[in-house]
Amino acid sequence: MLDYDLHCHSTISDGTLTPTELIERAYGRGVKVLALTDHDDTDGLAEARIAAAAYGMIFINGVEISVSWRKHTLHIVGLKIDPDSLPLQQGLLSVRSGRGERAQKMADELAKVGIGGVLQGALKFADNPNMIGRTHFARYLVEAGYCKDVKSVFNRYLATGKPGYVPHKWANLDDAIAWIRGSGGVAVLAHPGRYMVGKYSMGKQSMHELLGEFVTLGGQALEVVTGSHTVEQYAEFSRYADEFKLMSSCGSDFHGPKESYRDLGRLPDLPLICRPIWDVLF
Ligand code: AMP
Ligand code: MN
Ligand code: MN
Ligand code: MN
């Protein structure tokens, strides 16, 4: 079992724990090295760093940037970034700025299928209204009794092609990698298995093209062990990492005690052929 958890969320984006609560939980579960990787926002890092120091944990600054590539939405995790980097902050601001309008469109689409008042409802679940996203909508729809849990809301209303889904233009892949690397960080392609499942997923050919482009643009690692991967996918993506000479990362992608694939820490070891990303993090 690994002591590293290099991907998780707080109330700054769509997690349910504050940065301090997140660190307390991670410490209690044996995590020694943690990166907080909120979507498109670094405002939780200072608080998390202070809490981590109090517990003697090693803390890594992180972020998870939303990217549009071809017809797909990808997530690029930046580790060891410098949150004071101006191009990074300007970039993240530009990514966040579209979220309000998108949320209004999502509410309009849901109203068309008879679900009203969703935007006000979702905003109650967003501590940081600039970061309003699908998870906050999902939590409200559960509270309002439309579905039994967040996962069911995605399957029924919010996943690609469903009634509340609104296509959105996020950052370009080259920009996201440049912001991360320009701030001294390491760029990681998050949960690659998630792009290869479901009706609108990419096939092996596209995954190869994506990884080729990612490497050319300066991407350095692949998230091999993540909460949403199966054991077969650990092996599959360790082979991709090997083929493309990428390092490997691991993280739970924890969002909250009740709604995550996996809790903080307790992730299986990286497959032996992997080159761990922590070799370049300290
Ligand atoms: P957004 O950035 O607003 O599009 O929201 C993306 C977030 O929604 C992801 O980071 C996950 O937290 C969550 N999410 C996406 N797909 C699912 C799913 N099928 N089940 C549960 N949560 C999901
Ligand atoms: Mn999320
Ligand atoms: Mn993600
Ligand atoms: Mn995530």
mmCIF file of C-alpha atoms and ligand atoms in Angstrom:
data_model
loop_
_atom_site.group_PDB
_atom_site.id
_atom_site.type_symbol
_atom_site.label_atom_id
_atom_site.label_comp_id
_atom_site.label_asym_id
_atom_site.label_seq_id
_atom_site.Cartn_x
_atom_site.Cartn_y
_atom_site.Cartn_z
ATOM 1 C CA MET A 1 0.000 0.000 0.000
ATOM 2 C CA LEU A 2 1.173 3.474 -0.835
ATOM 3 C CA ASP A 3 1.492 6.444 1.467
ATOM 4 C CA TYR A 4 1.016 8.788 -1.481
ATOM 5 C CA ASP A 5 -2.272 10.344 -2.547
ATOM 6 C CA LEU A 6 -1.672 12.808 -5.365
ATOM 7 C CA HIS A 7 -5.230 13.615 -6.457
ATOM 8 C CA CYS A 8 -8.141 14.801 -4.274
ATOM 9 C CA HIS A 9 -10.663 17.612 -3.881
ATOM 10 C CA SER A 10 -11.842 20.054 -1.225
ATOM 11 C CA THR A 11 -14.754 22.512 -0.903
ATOM 12 C CA ILE A 12 -12.733 24.918 -3.074
ATOM 13 C CA SER A 13 -13.998 22.875 -6.037
ATOM 14 C CA ASP A 14 -16.424 19.949 -5.751
ATOM 15 C CA GLY A 15 -15.217 18.112 -2.656
ATOM 16 C CA THR A 16 -17.281 18.098 0.544
ATOM 17 C CA LEU A 17 -14.451 18.568 3.082
ATOM 18 C CA THR A 18 -12.574 21.815 3.711
ATOM 19 C CA PRO A 19 -8.822 21.669 3.003
ATOM 20 C CA THR A 20 -8.153 21.262 6.750
ATOM 21 C CA GLU A 21 -10.746 18.493 7.160
ATOM 22 C CA LEU A 22 -9.303 16.743 4.115
ATOM 23 C CA ILE A 23 -5.787 16.755 5.582
ATOM 24 C CA GLU A 24 -7.102 15.482 8.931
ATOM 25 C CA ARG A 25 -8.849 12.585 7.214
ATOM 26 C CA ALA A 26 -5.821 11.777 5.054
ATOM 27 C CA TYR A 27 -3.558 11.768 8.111
ATOM 28 C CA GLY A 28 -5.962 9.472 9.947
ATOM 29 C CA ARG A 29 -5.837 7.059 7.016
ATOM 30 C CA GLY A 30 -2.057 6.875 6.882
ATOM 31 C CA VAL A 31 -1.290 9.212 3.974
ATOM 32 C CA LYS A 32 2.226 10.642 4.267
ATOM 33 C CA VAL A 33 2.419 12.651 1.028
ATOM 34 C CA LEU A 34 -0.671 14.436 -0.249
ATOM 35 C CA ALA A 35 -1.404 16.731 -3.192
ATOM 36 C CA LEU A 36 -4.611 18.765 -3.163
ATOM 37 C CA THR A 37 -5.792 19.024 -6.784
ATOM 38 C CA ASP A 38 -8.976 21.083 -6.893
ATOM 39 C CA HIS A 39 -10.518 21.686 -10.310
ATOM 40 C CA ASP A 40 -9.292 24.908 -11.965
ATOM 41 C CA ASP A 41 -8.555 26.658 -8.644
ATOM 42 C CA THR A 42 -5.613 26.806 -6.230
ATOM 43 C CA ASP A 43 -7.262 28.711 -3.371
ATOM 44 C CA GLY A 44 -7.211 25.724 -1.003
ATOM 45 C CA LEU A 45 -3.461 25.140 -1.140
ATOM 46 C CA ALA A 46 -2.332 27.602 1.544
ATOM 47 C CA GLU A 47 -4.778 26.263 4.154
ATOM 48 C CA ALA A 48 -4.002 22.641 3.292
ATOM 49 C CA ARG A 49 -0.250 23.249 3.517
ATOM 50 C CA ILE A 50 -0.568 24.668 7.043
ATOM 51 C CA ALA A 51 -2.746 21.756 8.163
ATOM 52 C CA ALA A 52 -0.362 19.216 6.613
ATOM 53 C CA ALA A 53 2.614 20.777 8.403
ATOM 54 C CA ALA A 54 0.783 20.427 11.731
ATOM 55 C CA TYR A 55 0.528 16.663 11.119
ATOM 56 C CA GLY A 56 4.072 16.276 9.781
ATOM 57 C CA MET A 57 2.829 15.341 6.320
ATOM 58 C CA ILE A 58 4.529 16.276 3.063
ATOM 59 C CA PHE A 59 2.267 18.531 1.028
ATOM 60 C CA ILE A 60 2.440 19.043 -2.745
ATOM 61 C CA ASN A 61 0.719 21.950 -4.483
ATOM 62 C CA GLY A 62 -1.659 20.672 -7.139
ATOM 63 C CA VAL A 63 -4.487 21.568 -9.490
ATOM 64 C CA GLU A 64 -6.695 19.652 -11.958
ATOM 65 C CA ILE A 65 -7.296 21.616 -15.156
ATOM 66 C CA SER A 66 -10.352 21.013 -17.367
ATOM 67 C CA VAL A 67 -9.343 20.668 -21.028
ATOM 68 C CA SER A 68 -11.202 20.196 -24.307
ATOM 69 C CA TRP A 69 -9.394 17.932 -26.768
ATOM 70 C CA ARG A 70 -11.210 17.089 -29.988
ATOM 71 C CA LYS A 71 -14.722 16.187 -28.780
ATOM 72 C CA HIS A 72 -13.525 15.007 -25.373
ATOM 73 C CA THR A 73 -13.154 16.646 -21.963
ATOM 74 C CA LEU A 74 -9.852 15.704 -20.329
ATOM 75 C CA HIS A 75 -8.397 16.504 -16.939
ATOM 76 C CA ILE A 76 -4.736 17.441 -16.595
ATOM 77 C CA VAL A 77 -3.339 17.345 -13.072
ATOM 78 C CA GLY A 78 -0.474 19.715 -12.312
ATOM 79 C CA LEU A 79 1.761 18.704 -9.388
ATOM 80 C CA LYS A 80 4.430 20.854 -7.718
ATOM 81 C CA ILE A 81 2.982 23.916 -9.405
ATOM 82 C CA ASP A 82 3.712 27.418 -8.154
ATOM 83 C CA PRO A 83 0.326 28.976 -7.286
ATOM 84 C CA ASP A 84 1.909 32.441 -7.508
ATOM 85 C CA SER A 85 2.657 32.010 -11.207
ATOM 86 C CA LEU A 86 0.802 34.739 -13.091
ATOM 87 C CA PRO A 87 0.259 32.850 -16.385
ATOM 88 C CA LEU A 88 -1.091 29.881 -14.398
ATOM 89 C CA GLN A 89 -3.507 32.077 -12.434
ATOM 90 C CA GLN A 90 -4.615 33.955 -15.548
ATOM 91 C CA GLY A 91 -5.187 30.648 -17.280
ATOM 92 C CA LEU A 92 -7.195 29.184 -14.391
ATOM 93 C CA LEU A 93 -9.275 32.369 -14.226
ATOM 94 C CA SER A 94 -10.113 32.009 -17.914
ATOM 95 C CA VAL A 95 -11.155 28.362 -17.391
ATOM 96 C CA ARG A 96 -13.349 29.232 -14.386
ATOM 97 C CA SER A 97 -14.970 32.199 -16.090
ATOM 98 C CA GLY A 98 -17.173 30.070 -18.338
ATOM 99 C CA ARG A 99 -18.714 28.089 -15.466
ATOM 100 C CA GLY A 100 -21.482 30.549 -14.478
ATOM 101 C CA GLU A 101 -22.917 30.763 -17.972
ATOM 102 C CA ARG A 102 -22.642 26.999 -18.428
ATOM 103 C CA ALA A 103 -24.502 26.440 -15.148
ATOM 104 C CA GLN A 104 -27.329 28.712 -16.337
ATOM 105 C CA LYS A 105 -27.555 26.711 -19.588
ATOM 106 C CA MET A 106 -27.606 23.433 -17.642
ATOM 107 C CA ALA A 107 -30.467 24.775 -15.501
ATOM 108 C CA ASP A 108 -32.346 25.853 -18.658
ATOM 109 C CA GLU A 109 -31.949 22.381 -20.181
ATOM 110 C CA LEU A 110 -33.141 20.672 -16.989
ATOM 111 C CA ALA A 111 -36.131 23.031 -16.835
ATOM 112 C CA LYS A 112 -37.117 21.723 -20.284
ATOM 113 C CA VAL A 113 -37.501 18.242 -18.806
ATOM 114 C CA GLY A 114 -39.576 19.591 -15.929
ATOM 115 C CA ILE A 115 -36.891 20.171 -13.285
ATOM 116 C CA GLY A 116 -37.007 23.813 -12.185
ATOM 117 C CA GLY A 117 -35.013 25.976 -9.751
ATOM 118 C CA VAL A 118 -31.879 23.888 -10.103
ATOM 119 C CA LEU A 119 -29.346 26.705 -10.329
ATOM 120 C CA GLN A 120 -30.326 28.230 -6.960
ATOM 121 C CA GLY A 121 -30.375 24.723 -5.508
ATOM 122 C CA ALA A 122 -26.954 23.814 -6.888
ATOM 123 C CA LEU A 123 -25.419 27.075 -5.669
ATOM 124 C CA LYS A 124 -26.316 26.103 -2.092
ATOM 125 C CA PHE A 125 -23.865 23.219 -2.493
ATOM 126 C CA ALA A 126 -21.072 25.335 -3.999
ATOM 127 C CA ASP A 127 -18.917 26.937 -1.296
ATOM 128 C CA ASN A 128 -17.034 28.634 -4.101
ATOM 129 C CA PRO A 129 -19.692 29.874 -6.579
ATOM 130 C CA ASN A 130 -17.026 30.571 -9.248
ATOM 131 C CA MET A 131 -16.460 26.837 -9.375
ATOM 132 C CA ILE A 132 -20.102 25.783 -9.829
ATOM 133 C CA GLY A 133 -20.123 22.462 -11.652
ATOM 134 C CA ARG A 134 -21.994 19.288 -12.335
ATOM 135 C CA THR A 135 -21.282 17.716 -8.929
ATOM 136 C CA HIS A 136 -23.103 20.590 -7.165
ATOM 137 C CA PHE A 137 -26.088 20.077 -9.490
ATOM 138 C CA ALA A 138 -25.989 16.370 -8.716
ATOM 139 C CA ARG A 139 -25.997 16.927 -4.952
ATOM 140 C CA TYR A 140 -29.000 19.217 -5.214
ATOM 141 C CA LEU A 141 -30.909 16.754 -7.420
ATOM 142 C CA VAL A 142 -30.314 14.052 -4.809
ATOM 143 C CA GLU A 143 -31.522 16.372 -2.032
ATOM 144 C CA ALA A 144 -34.601 17.271 -4.086
ATOM 145 C CA GLY A 145 -35.400 13.565 -4.457
ATOM 146 C CA TYR A 146 -34.832 13.120 -8.213
ATOM 147 C CA CYS A 147 -32.244 10.342 -7.762
ATOM 148 C CA LYS A 148 -30.922 8.224 -4.912
ATOM 149 C CA ASP A 149 -27.267 9.262 -5.244
ATOM 150 C CA VAL A 150 -24.829 11.455 -7.175
ATOM 151 C CA LYS A 151 -23.767 8.644 -9.482
ATOM 152 C CA SER A 152 -27.374 8.031 -10.578
ATOM 153 C CA VAL A 153 -27.836 11.758 -11.315
ATOM 154 C CA PHE A 154 -24.841 11.659 -13.676
ATOM 155 C CA ASN A 155 -26.140 8.541 -15.391
ATOM 156 C CA ARG A 156 -29.613 9.967 -15.824
ATOM 157 C CA TYR A 157 -29.118 13.721 -16.298
ATOM 158 C CA LEU A 158 -25.549 15.019 -16.406
ATOM 159 C CA ALA A 159 -23.264 12.663 -18.350
ATOM 160 C CA THR A 160 -22.452 13.443 -21.991
ATOM 161 C CA GLY A 161 -25.593 13.274 -24.099
ATOM 162 C CA LYS A 162 -28.048 13.340 -21.154
ATOM 163 C CA PRO A 163 -30.786 16.015 -20.791
ATOM 164 C CA GLY A 164 -28.806 18.360 -18.494
ATOM 165 C CA TYR A 165 -25.491 18.024 -20.329
ATOM 166 C CA VAL A 166 -24.225 21.177 -22.017
ATOM 167 C CA PRO A 167 -21.131 20.978 -24.242
ATOM 168 C CA HIS A 168 -18.467 23.388 -23.053
ATOM 169 C CA LYS A 169 -15.146 24.717 -24.320
ATOM 170 C CA TRP A 170 -12.490 24.307 -21.618
ATOM 171 C CA ALA A 171 -8.745 25.098 -21.907
ATOM 172 C CA ASN A 172 -6.646 23.873 -24.847
ATOM 173 C CA LEU A 173 -4.309 20.970 -24.054
ATOM 174 C CA ASP A 174 -1.203 22.920 -25.054
ATOM 175 C CA ASP A 175 -2.153 25.891 -22.847
ATOM 176 C CA ALA A 176 -2.928 23.742 -19.792
ATOM 177 C CA ILE A 177 0.426 21.938 -20.048
ATOM 178 C CA ALA A 178 2.249 25.226 -20.630
ATOM 179 C CA TRP A 179 0.668 26.870 -17.544
ATOM 180 C CA ILE A 180 1.654 23.889 -15.381
ATOM 181 C CA ARG A 181 5.179 23.513 -16.733
ATOM 182 C CA GLY A 182 5.727 27.272 -16.861
ATOM 183 C CA SER A 183 5.060 27.409 -13.112
ATOM 184 C CA GLY A 184 7.617 24.662 -12.447
ATOM 185 C CA GLY A 185 5.052 21.861 -12.216
ATOM 186 C CA VAL A 186 4.727 18.359 -13.623
ATOM 187 C CA ALA A 187 1.805 17.645 -16.011
ATOM 188 C CA VAL A 188 -0.126 14.400 -15.476
ATOM 189 C CA LEU A 189 -2.932 13.012 -17.637
ATOM 190 C CA ALA A 190 -5.597 12.194 -15.021
ATOM 191 C CA HIS A 191 -7.716 8.998 -14.944
ATOM 192 C CA PRO A 192 -7.130 7.982 -18.599
ATOM 193 C CA GLY A 193 -9.437 4.983 -18.273
ATOM 194 C CA ARG A 194 -12.398 7.330 -17.859
ATOM 195 C CA TYR A 195 -11.939 8.626 -21.420
ATOM 196 C CA MET A 196 -12.276 5.112 -22.825
ATOM 197 C CA VAL A 197 -15.603 4.043 -21.317
ATOM 198 C CA GLY A 198 -19.177 4.955 -22.233
ATOM 199 C CA LYS A 199 -21.032 5.867 -25.361
ATOM 200 C CA TYR A 200 -18.942 8.912 -26.349
ATOM 201 C CA SER A 201 -15.571 7.491 -25.374
ATOM 202 C CA MET A 202 -12.308 7.426 -27.320
ATOM 203 C CA GLY A 203 -10.884 4.214 -28.729
ATOM 204 C CA LYS A 204 -7.329 2.900 -28.587
ATOM 205 C CA GLN A 205 -6.320 4.793 -31.719
ATOM 206 C CA SER A 206 -7.376 8.150 -30.211
ATOM 207 C CA MET A 207 -5.695 7.287 -26.890
ATOM 208 C CA HIS A 208 -2.443 6.688 -28.782
ATOM 209 C CA GLU A 209 -2.813 9.981 -30.625
ATOM 210 C CA LEU A 210 -3.632 11.784 -27.380
ATOM 211 C CA LEU A 211 -0.589 10.358 -25.587
ATOM 212 C CA GLY A 212 1.660 11.212 -28.533
ATOM 213 C CA GLU A 213 0.422 14.803 -28.473
ATOM 214 C CA PHE A 214 0.623 14.969 -24.668
ATOM 215 C CA VAL A 215 4.293 13.943 -24.718
ATOM 216 C CA THR A 216 5.150 16.324 -27.578
ATOM 217 C CA LEU A 217 3.566 19.205 -25.640
ATOM 218 C CA GLY A 218 5.572 18.454 -22.492
ATOM 219 C CA GLY A 219 3.269 16.103 -20.565
ATOM 220 C CA GLN A 220 5.304 13.933 -18.194
ATOM 221 C CA ALA A 221 3.101 11.407 -16.415
ATOM 222 C CA LEU A 222 0.028 9.205 -16.567
ATOM 223 C CA GLU A 223 -2.273 8.525 -13.633
ATOM 224 C CA VAL A 224 -2.017 4.743 -13.576
ATOM 225 C CA VAL A 225 -3.563 4.045 -10.171
ATOM 226 C CA THR A 226 -6.704 6.115 -9.538
ATOM 227 C CA GLY A 227 -9.982 5.504 -7.757
ATOM 228 C CA SER A 228 -11.962 4.923 -10.948
ATOM 229 C CA HIS A 229 -9.560 2.390 -12.556
ATOM 230 C CA THR A 230 -10.011 -1.362 -12.356
ATOM 231 C CA VAL A 231 -7.082 -3.679 -11.620
ATOM 232 C CA GLU A 232 -6.949 -4.476 -15.364
ATOM 233 C CA GLN A 233 -6.677 -0.757 -16.098
ATOM 234 C CA TYR A 234 -3.703 -0.401 -13.719
ATOM 235 C CA ALA A 235 -1.911 -2.920 -15.924
ATOM 236 C CA GLU A 236 -3.201 -1.456 -19.196
ATOM 237 C CA PHE A 237 -2.108 2.098 -18.388
ATOM 238 C CA SER A 238 1.222 1.033 -16.932
ATOM 239 C CA ARG A 239 1.901 -0.400 -20.407
ATOM 240 C CA TYR A 240 0.886 2.893 -22.046
ATOM 241 C CA ALA A 241 3.193 4.755 -19.622
ATOM 242 C CA ASP A 242 6.028 2.412 -20.541
ATOM 243 C CA GLU A 243 5.382 2.764 -24.272
ATOM 244 C CA PHE A 244 5.289 6.578 -24.147
ATOM 245 C CA LYS A 245 8.112 6.863 -21.589
ATOM 246 C CA LEU A 246 5.842 8.618 -19.125
ATOM 247 C CA MET A 247 6.175 8.530 -15.352
ATOM 248 C CA SER A 248 3.263 7.144 -13.340
ATOM 249 C CA SER A 249 1.143 8.821 -10.698
ATOM 250 C CA CYS A 250 -1.476 7.651 -8.225
ATOM 251 C CA GLY A 251 -4.326 9.323 -6.391
ATOM 252 C CA SER A 252 -7.744 8.471 -5.031
ATOM 253 C CA ASP A 253 -9.661 11.375 -6.688
ATOM 254 C CA PHE A 254 -11.485 11.564 -3.364
ATOM 255 C CA HIS A 255 -14.411 14.036 -3.277
ATOM 256 C CA GLY A 256 -16.109 13.217 0.006
ATOM 257 C CA PRO A 257 -16.800 10.407 2.465
ATOM 258 C CA LYS A 258 -20.085 9.341 0.857
ATOM 259 C CA GLU A 259 -19.566 9.705 -2.868
ATOM 260 C CA SER A 260 -16.099 8.640 -3.941
ATOM 261 C CA TYR A 261 -14.844 5.601 -5.796
ATOM 262 C CA ARG A 262 -12.153 5.301 -3.173
ATOM 263 C CA ASP A 263 -11.320 6.895 0.129
ATOM 264 C CA LEU A 264 -8.111 8.825 0.724
ATOM 265 C CA GLY A 265 -4.959 6.732 0.683
ATOM 266 C CA ARG A 266 -5.025 2.935 0.728
ATOM 267 C CA LEU A 267 -4.319 2.767 -2.983
ATOM 268 C CA PRO A 268 -2.587 -0.312 -4.357
ATOM 269 C CA ASP A 269 1.085 -0.051 -5.287
ATOM 270 C CA LEU A 270 2.008 1.087 -8.785
ATOM 271 C CA PRO A 271 2.791 -1.843 -11.100
ATOM 272 C CA LEU A 272 6.491 -2.713 -10.987
ATOM 273 C CA ILE A 273 7.272 -1.462 -14.496
ATOM 274 C CA CYS A 274 6.167 2.069 -13.535
ATOM 275 C CA ARG A 275 8.552 4.942 -12.925
ATOM 276 C CA PRO A 276 6.935 6.733 -9.936
ATOM 277 C CA ILE A 277 6.364 10.443 -10.331
ATOM 278 C CA TRP A 278 7.570 11.134 -6.796
ATOM 279 C CA ASP A 279 11.125 10.711 -7.998
ATOM 280 C CA VAL A 280 10.797 14.264 -9.391
ATOM 281 C CA LEU A 281 8.491 15.846 -6.803
ATOM 282 C CA PHE A 282 10.945 16.538 -4.014
HETATM 283 P P1 AMP B 1 -17.585 19.571 -14.266
HETATM 284 O O1 AMP B 1 -16.155 20.055 -14.171
HETATM 285 O O2 AMP B 1 -18.573 20.582 -13.758
HETATM 286 O O3 AMP B 1 -17.917 19.059 -15.651
HETATM 287 O O4 AMP B 1 -17.719 18.346 -13.277
HETATM 288 C C1 AMP B 1 -16.849 17.252 -13.412
HETATM 289 C C2 AMP B 1 -16.908 16.450 -12.125
HETATM 290 O O5 AMP B 1 -18.101 15.709 -12.079
HETATM 291 C C3 AMP B 1 -15.812 15.403 -12.029
HETATM 292 O O6 AMP B 1 -14.638 15.947 -11.536
HETATM 293 C C4 AMP B 1 -16.407 14.443 -11.045
HETATM 294 O O7 AMP B 1 -16.251 14.951 -9.737
HETATM 295 C C5 AMP B 1 -17.876 14.494 -11.381
HETATM 296 N N1 AMP B 1 -18.292 13.392 -12.270
HETATM 297 C C6 AMP B 1 -18.134 13.300 -13.603
HETATM 298 N N2 AMP B 1 -18.680 12.157 -14.082
HETATM 299 C C7 AMP B 1 -19.208 11.521 -12.998
HETATM 300 C C8 AMP B 1 -19.916 10.305 -12.804
HETATM 301 N N3 AMP B 1 -20.228 9.510 -13.835
HETATM 302 N N4 AMP B 1 -20.276 9.971 -11.551
HETATM 303 C C9 AMP B 1 -19.999 10.774 -10.505
HETATM 304 N N5 AMP B 1 -19.345 11.943 -10.621
HETATM 305 C C10 AMP B 1 -18.943 12.300 -11.844
HETATM 306 MN MN MN B 2 -14.727 16.538 -9.410
HETATM 307 MN MN MN B 3 -11.059 14.477 -13.006
HETATM 308 MN MN MN B 4 -10.356 14.887 -9.705
#
